Tab-separated table of C-alpha atoms in Angstrom:
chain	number	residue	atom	x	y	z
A	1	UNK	CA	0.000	0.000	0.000
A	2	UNK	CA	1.281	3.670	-0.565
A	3	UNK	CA	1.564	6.184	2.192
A	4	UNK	CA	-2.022	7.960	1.508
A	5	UNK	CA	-3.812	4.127	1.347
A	6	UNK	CA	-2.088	3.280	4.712
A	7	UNK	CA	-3.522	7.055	5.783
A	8	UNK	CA	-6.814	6.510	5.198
A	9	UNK	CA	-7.262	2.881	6.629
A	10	UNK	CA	-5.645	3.725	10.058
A	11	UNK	CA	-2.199	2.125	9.765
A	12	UNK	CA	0.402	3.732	10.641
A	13	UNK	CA	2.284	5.720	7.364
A	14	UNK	CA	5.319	8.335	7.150
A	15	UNK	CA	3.426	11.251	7.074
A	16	UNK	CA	6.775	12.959	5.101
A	17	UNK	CA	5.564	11.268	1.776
A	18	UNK	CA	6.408	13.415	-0.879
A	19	UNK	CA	2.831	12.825	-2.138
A	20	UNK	CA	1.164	13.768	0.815
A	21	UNK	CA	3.051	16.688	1.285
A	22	UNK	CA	1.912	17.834	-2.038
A	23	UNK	CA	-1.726	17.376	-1.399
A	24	UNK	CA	-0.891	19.192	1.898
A	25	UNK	CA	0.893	22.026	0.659
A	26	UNK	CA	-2.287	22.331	-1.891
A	27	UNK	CA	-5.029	22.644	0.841
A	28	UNK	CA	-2.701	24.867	3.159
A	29	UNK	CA	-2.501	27.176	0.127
A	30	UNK	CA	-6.031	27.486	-0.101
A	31	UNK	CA	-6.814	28.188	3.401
A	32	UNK	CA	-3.744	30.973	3.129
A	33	UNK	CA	-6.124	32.527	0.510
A	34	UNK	CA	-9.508	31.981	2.143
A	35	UNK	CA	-8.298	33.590	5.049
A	36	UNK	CA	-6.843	36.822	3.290
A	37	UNK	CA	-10.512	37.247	1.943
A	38	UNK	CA	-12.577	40.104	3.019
A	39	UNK	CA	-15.229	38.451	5.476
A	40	UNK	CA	-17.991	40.209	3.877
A	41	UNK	CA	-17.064	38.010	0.550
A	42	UNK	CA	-19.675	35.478	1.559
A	43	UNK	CA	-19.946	33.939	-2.386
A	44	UNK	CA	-15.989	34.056	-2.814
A	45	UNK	CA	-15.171	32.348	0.645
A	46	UNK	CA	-18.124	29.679	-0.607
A	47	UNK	CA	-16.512	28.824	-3.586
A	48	UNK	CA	-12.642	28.437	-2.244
A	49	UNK	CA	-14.149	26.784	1.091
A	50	UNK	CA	-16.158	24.060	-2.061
A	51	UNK	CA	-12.710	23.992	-3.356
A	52	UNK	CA	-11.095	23.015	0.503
A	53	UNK	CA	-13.370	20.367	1.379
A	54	UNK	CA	-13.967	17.200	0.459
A	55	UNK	CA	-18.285	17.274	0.285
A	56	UNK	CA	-20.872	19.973	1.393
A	57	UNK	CA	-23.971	21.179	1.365
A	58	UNK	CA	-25.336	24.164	0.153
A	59	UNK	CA	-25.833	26.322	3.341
A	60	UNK	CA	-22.725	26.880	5.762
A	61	UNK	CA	-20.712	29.198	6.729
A	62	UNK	CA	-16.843	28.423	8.397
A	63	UNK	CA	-15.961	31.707	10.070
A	64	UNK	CA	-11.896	32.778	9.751
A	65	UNK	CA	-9.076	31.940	10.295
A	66	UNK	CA	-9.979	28.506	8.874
A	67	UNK	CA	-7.038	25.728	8.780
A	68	UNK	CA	-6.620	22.025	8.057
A	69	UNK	CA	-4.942	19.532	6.726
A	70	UNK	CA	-5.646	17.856	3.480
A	71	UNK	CA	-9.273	18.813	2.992
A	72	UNK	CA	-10.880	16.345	1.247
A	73	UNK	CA	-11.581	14.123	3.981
A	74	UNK	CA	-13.833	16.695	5.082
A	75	UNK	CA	-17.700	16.467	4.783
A	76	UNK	CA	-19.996	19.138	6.370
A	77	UNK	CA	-23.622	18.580	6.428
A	78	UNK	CA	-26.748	20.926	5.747
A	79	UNK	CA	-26.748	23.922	7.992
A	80	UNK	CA	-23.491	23.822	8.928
A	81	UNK	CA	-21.932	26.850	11.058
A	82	UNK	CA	-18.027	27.250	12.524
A	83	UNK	CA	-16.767	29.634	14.556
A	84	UNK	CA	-13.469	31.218	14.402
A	85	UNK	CA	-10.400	29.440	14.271
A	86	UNK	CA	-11.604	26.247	13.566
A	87	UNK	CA	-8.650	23.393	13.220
A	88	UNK	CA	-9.634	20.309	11.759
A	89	UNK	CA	-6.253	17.625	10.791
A	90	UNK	CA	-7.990	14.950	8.608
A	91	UNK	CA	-5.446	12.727	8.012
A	92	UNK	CA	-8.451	10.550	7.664
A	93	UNK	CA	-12.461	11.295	7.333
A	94	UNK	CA	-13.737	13.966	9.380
A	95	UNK	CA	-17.491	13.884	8.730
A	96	UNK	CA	-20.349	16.337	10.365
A	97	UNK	CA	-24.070	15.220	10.256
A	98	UNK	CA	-26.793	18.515	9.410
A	99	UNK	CA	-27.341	21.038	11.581
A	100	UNK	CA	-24.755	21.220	13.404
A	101	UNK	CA	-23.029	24.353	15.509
A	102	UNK	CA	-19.138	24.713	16.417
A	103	UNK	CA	-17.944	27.508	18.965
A	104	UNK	CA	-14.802	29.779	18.234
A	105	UNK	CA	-11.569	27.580	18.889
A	106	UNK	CA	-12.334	24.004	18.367
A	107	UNK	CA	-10.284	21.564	16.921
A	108	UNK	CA	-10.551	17.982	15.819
A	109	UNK	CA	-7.743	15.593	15.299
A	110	UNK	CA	-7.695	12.652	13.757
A	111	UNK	CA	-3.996	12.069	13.557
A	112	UNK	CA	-1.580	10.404	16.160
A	113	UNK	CA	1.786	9.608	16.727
A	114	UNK	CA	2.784	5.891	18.126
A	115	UNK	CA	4.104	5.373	21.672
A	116	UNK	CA	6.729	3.401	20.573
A	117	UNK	CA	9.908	6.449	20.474
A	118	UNK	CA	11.737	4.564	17.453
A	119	UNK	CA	8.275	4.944	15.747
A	120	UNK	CA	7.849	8.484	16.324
A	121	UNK	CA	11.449	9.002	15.117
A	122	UNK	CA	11.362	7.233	11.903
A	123	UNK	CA	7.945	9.675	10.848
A	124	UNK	CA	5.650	7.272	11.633
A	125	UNK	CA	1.847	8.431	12.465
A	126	UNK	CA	-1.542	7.087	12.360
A	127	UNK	CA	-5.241	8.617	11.835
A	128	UNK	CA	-7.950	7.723	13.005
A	129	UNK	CA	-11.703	8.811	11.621
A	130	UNK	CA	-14.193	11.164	13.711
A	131	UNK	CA	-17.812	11.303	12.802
A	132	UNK	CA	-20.334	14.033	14.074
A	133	UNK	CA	-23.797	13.202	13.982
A	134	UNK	CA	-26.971	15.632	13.530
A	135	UNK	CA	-28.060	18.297	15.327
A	136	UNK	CA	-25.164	18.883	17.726
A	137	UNK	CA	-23.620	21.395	19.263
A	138	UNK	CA	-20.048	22.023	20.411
A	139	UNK	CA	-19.370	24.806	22.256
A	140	UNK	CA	-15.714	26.762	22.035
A	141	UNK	CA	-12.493	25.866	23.157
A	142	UNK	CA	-13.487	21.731	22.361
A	143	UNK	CA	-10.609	19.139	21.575
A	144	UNK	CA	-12.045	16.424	19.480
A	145	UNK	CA	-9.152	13.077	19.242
A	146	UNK	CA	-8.591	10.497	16.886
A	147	UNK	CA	-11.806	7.919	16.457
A	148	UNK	CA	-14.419	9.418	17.880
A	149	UNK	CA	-18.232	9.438	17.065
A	150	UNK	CA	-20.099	12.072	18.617
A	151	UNK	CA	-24.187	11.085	18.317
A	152	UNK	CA	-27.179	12.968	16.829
A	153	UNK	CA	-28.574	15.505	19.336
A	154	UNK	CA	-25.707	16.029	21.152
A	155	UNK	CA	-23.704	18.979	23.014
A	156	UNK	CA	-20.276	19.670	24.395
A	157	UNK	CA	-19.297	21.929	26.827
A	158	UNK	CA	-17.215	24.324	26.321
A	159	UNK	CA	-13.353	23.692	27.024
A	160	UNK	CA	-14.161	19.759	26.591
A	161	UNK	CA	-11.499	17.536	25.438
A	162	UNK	CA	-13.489	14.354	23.948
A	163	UNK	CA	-11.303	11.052	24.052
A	164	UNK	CA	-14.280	8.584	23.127
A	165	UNK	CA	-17.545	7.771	21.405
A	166	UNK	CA	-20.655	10.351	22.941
A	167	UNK	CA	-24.084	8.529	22.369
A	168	UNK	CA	-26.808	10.027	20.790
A	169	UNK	CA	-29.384	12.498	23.171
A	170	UNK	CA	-26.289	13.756	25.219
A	171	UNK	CA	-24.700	16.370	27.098
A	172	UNK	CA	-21.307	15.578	28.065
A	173	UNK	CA	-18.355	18.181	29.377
A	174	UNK	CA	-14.840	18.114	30.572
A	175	UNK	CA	-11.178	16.855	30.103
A	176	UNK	CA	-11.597	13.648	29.982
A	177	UNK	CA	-15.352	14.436	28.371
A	178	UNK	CA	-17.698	12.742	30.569
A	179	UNK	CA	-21.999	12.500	29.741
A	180	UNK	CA	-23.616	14.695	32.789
A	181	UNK	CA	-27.164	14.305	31.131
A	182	UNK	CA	-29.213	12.596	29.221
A	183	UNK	CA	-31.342	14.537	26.942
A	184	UNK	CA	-35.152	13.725	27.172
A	185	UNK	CA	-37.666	14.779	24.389
């Protein structure tokens, strides 16, 4: 398998491919010139943003500075609204159900390094996929980690770091995040 196969299927890869760093050096470009634009440029920013990611919808809006990695493992549902300084490193899928609401200062990481030292010299890393379900909402300053699944109808507090899978109907907060509530229709 190459580097980018390896990537995408959670093995660990040398991240230092001179294919990947391409593709890399292609989205980082882009999100240099989306966030130069004039924020009133709503149909300009649209366009390079369509350009960035890897699927979307027709009605978002990802507030500036905007930065990630490769872009096209990025899909971004209907109704889809990001704060500020929104990081997102999808070394592998990165996918975000409809309707859903990010605070200022969030990021979401899919990559990691190995624990092994002699791994971590040689380049190695690993990425892992995070899914966002539907109607959820993460409030600002939220660290989202390799493989996790956040459910439909969920929200984060503020300052959260999430290490694994939220069910669906939840409100969870903290560093580790734990669920505090259930929510009840």
């Amino acid at each position: 398998m190459i580097e980018k196969e390896k990537m995408l299927a959670g093995e660990l890869y040398i991240a230092s491919d001179e294919e990947l760093k391409k593709q890399l050096q292609i989205a980082k470009d882009l999100c240099y010139e989306y966030n130069q634009m004039k924020p009133s440029n709503l149909r300009k920013r649209k366009e390079i943003m369509k350009k960035i990611l890897g699927k979307t919808k027709e009605k978002f809006l990802i507030e500036q500075p905007f930065i990630c990695d490769y872009g096209w493992n990025i899909e971004i549902g209907e109704n889809f609204y990001a704060n500020h300084n929104l990081v997102i490193l999808d070394c592998n899928k990165v996918i975000f159900g409809d309707n859903v609401l990010i605070g200022p200062n969030c990021s979401f990481y899919t990559v990691g390094h190995p624990i092994d030292p002699m791994q971590r010299k040689q380049g190695y890393e690993y990425a892992k996929p995070i899914q966002i379900g539907n109607d959820v909402w993460i409030g600002g300053n939220v660290v989202i980690l390799p493989g996790v699944k956040i459910g439909n109808r969920c929200v984060i507090g503020a300052g959260s770091v999430v290490t694994k899978e939220i069910p669906d109907d939840c409100i969870a907060v903290g560093n580790p995040c734990k669920i505090v509530k259930r929510i009840k229709d």
